Coordinates of C-alpha atoms in Angstrom, one line a residue:
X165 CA -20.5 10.6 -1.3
X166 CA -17.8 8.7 -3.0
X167 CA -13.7 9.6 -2.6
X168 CA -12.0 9.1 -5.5
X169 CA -8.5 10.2 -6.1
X170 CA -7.7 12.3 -10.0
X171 CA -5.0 11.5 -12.4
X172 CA -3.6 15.4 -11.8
X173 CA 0.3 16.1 -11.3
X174 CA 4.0 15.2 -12.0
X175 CA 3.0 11.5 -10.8
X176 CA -0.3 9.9 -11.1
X177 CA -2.1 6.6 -11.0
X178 CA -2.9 4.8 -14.0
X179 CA -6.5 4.7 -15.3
X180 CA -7.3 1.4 -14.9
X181 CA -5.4 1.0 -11.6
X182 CA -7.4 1.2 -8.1
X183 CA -5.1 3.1 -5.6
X184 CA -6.3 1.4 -3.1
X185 CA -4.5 -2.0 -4.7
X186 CA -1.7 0.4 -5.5
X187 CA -1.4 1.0 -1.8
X188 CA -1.0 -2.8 -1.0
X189 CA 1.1 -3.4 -3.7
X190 CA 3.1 -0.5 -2.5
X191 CA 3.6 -1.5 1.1
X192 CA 4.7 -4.9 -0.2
X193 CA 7.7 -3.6 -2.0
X194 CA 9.4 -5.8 0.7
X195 CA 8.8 -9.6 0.8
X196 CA 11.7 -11.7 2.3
X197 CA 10.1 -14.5 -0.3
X198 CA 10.8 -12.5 -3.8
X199 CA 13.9 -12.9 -5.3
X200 CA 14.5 -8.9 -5.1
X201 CA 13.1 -8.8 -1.2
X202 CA 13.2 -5.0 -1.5
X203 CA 12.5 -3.3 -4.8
X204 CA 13.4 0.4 -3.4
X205 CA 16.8 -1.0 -2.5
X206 CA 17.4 -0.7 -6.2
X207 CA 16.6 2.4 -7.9
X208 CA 15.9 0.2 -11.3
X209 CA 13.7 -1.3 -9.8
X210 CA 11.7 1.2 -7.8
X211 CA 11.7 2.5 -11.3
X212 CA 10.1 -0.6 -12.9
X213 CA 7.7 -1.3 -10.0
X214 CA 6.5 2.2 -10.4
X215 CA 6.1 2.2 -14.2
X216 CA 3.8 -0.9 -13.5
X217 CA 1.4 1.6 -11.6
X218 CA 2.3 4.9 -12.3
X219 CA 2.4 7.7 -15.2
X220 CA 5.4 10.0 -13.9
X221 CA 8.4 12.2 -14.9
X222 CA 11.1 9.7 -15.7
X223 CA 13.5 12.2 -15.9
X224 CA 14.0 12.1 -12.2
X225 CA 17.1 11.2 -9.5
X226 CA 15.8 7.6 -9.2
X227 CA 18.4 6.9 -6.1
X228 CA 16.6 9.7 -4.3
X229 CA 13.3 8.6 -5.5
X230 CA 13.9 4.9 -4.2
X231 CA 15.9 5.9 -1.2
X232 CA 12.5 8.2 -0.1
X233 CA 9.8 6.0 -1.1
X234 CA 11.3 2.7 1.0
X235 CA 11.9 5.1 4.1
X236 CA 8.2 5.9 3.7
X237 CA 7.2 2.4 3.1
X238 CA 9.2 1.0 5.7
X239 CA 7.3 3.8 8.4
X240 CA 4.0 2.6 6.8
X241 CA 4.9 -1.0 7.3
X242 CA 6.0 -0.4 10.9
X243 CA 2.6 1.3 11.9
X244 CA 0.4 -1.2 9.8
X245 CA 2.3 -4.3 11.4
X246 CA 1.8 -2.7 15.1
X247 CA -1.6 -2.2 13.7
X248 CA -2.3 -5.0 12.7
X249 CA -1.2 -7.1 15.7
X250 CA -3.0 -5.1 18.1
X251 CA -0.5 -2.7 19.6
X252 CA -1.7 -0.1 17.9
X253 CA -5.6 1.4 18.3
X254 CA -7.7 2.5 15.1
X255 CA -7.6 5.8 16.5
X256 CA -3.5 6.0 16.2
X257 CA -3.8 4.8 12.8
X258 CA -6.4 7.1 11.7
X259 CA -4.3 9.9 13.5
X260 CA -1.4 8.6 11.2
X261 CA -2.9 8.7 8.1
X262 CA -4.1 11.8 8.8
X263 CA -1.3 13.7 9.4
X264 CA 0.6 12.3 6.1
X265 CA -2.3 13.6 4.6
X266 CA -2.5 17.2 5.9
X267 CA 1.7 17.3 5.1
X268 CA 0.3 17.7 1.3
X269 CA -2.3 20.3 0.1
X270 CA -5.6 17.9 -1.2
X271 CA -8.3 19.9 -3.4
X272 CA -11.9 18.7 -3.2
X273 CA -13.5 19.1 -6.7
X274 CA -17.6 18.1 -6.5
X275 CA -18.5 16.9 -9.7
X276 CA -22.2 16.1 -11.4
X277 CA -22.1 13.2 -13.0
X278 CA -25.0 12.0 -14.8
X279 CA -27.6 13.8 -11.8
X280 CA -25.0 11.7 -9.5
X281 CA -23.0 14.1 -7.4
X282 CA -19.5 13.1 -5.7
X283 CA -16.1 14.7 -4.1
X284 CA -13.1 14.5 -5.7
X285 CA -9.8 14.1 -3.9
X286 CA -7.1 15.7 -6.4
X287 CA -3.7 15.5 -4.9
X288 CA -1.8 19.3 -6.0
X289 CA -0.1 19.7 -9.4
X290 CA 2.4 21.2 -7.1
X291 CA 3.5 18.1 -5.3
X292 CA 7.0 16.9 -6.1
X293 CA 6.5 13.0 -7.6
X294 CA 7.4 11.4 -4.3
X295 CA 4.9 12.9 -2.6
X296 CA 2.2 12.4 -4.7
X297 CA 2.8 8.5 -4.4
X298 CA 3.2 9.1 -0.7
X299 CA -0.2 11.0 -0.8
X300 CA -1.7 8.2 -3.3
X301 CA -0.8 5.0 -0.9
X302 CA -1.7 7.3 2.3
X303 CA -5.2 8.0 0.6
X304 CA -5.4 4.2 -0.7
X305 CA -5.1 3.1 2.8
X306 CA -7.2 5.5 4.5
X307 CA -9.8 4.6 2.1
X308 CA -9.5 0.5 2.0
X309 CA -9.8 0.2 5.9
X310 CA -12.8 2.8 5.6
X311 CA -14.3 0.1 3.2
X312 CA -13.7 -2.7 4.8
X313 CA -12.9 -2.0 8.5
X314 CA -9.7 -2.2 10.2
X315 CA -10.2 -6.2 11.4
X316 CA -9.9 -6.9 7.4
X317 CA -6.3 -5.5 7.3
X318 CA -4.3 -8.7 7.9
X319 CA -0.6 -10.0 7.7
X320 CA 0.2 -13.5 6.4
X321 CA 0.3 -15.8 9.2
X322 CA 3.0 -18.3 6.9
X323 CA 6.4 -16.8 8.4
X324 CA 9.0 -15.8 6.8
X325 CA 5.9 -13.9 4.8
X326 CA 5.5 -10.7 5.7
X327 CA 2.6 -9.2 3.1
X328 CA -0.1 -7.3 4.1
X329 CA -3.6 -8.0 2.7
X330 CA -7.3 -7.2 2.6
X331 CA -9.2 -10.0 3.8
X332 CA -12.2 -9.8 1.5
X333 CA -13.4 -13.1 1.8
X334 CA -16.8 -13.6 3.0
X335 CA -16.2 -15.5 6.6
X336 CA -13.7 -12.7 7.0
X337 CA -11.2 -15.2 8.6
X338 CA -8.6 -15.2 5.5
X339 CA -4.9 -15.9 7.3
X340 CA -2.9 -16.2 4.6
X341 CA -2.1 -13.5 1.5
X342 CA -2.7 -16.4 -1.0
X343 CA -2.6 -20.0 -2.1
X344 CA 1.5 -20.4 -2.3
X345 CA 1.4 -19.0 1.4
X346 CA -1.5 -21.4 2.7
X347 CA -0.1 -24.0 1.1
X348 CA 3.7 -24.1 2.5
X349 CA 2.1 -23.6 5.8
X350 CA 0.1 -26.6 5.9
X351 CA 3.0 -29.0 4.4
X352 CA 5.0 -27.8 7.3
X353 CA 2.4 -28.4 9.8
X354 CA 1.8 -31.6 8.3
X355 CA 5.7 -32.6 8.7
X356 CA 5.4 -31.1 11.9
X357 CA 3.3 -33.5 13.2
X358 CA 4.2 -36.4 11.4
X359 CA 7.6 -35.6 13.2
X360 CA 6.2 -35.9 16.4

């Protein structure tokens, strides 16, 4: 049975964009090594980052929008770091996502595709734009540790970095969210111990 999530409401996914990427890039709205470290501080550019990802209403309170969306990211970021670092057992994180989700009314739709038969995970029409990115990301998530497993959710190890990743390489011992991270922390081990 496969979850997928349907392009239904005042604020949806776009077609070619997986949610459960969205809900990475989401959480990483905040990176101390951007330029802009938090694009929700900014309502212009919550509103930019979203139009990257998003079909909405643009006729909307963007301050509120912002303000909402980085209290919820910054919740999700707390509980995935905790996670993430072993403070926190699968079970508390599952019990998490889980009660986001029942906060917004989901409709299962099966569909017959082809002789192929699947669920459908259609967020309500009736969801205000805020929460149906809240509901998107919370799904995303859910969905990406279920494919992976929870030891594939990792945070880079190159401080100041802070990004959350999905370790999808095959060893499954990826520490770093990408070259430019790897890469500055191995010059500074290097000068490190050249130093000594």
């Amino acid at each position: 049975m496969e979850n997928d999530i349907t392009l239904h409401g005042p604020a949806w996914l776009r077609a070619d964009h997986d949610p459960k990427a969205f809900a990475l890039a989401f959480v990483n709205t905040y990176d101390p090594l951007r330029p802009i470290v938090d694009l929700f501080a900014n309502p212009e550019h919550a509103r930019v980052f979203l139009s990257e990802w998003c079909e909405m209403d643009w006729d909307l309170d963007w301050g509120k929008v912002a303000r909402r969306l980085q209290l919820f990211r910054d919740d999700l970021r707390s509980i995935l770091t905790r996670f993430i670092a072993g403070e926190l057992p699968l079970q508390d994180l599952a019990h998490y996502l889980d009660h986001k989700l029942v906060h917004w009314p989901w409709i299962a739709k099966a569909l017959a595709d082809g002789g192929a038969f699947h669920v459908v995970f259609a967020p309500s029409p009736h969801l205000q734009p805020v929460q149906h990115v809240e509901a998107v990301v919370t799904r995303g998530l859910a969905d990406l540790v279920a494919e992976l497993g929870p030891e594939r959710l990792r945070q880079c190890a190159s401080k100041p970095c802070e990004e959350i990743f999905a370790d999808r390489s095959k060893s499954g011992r990826q520490r770093f969210c990408g070259k430019r991270c790897a890469t500055r922390f191995n010059v500074a081990m290097f000068r490190k111990r050249k130093a000594i």
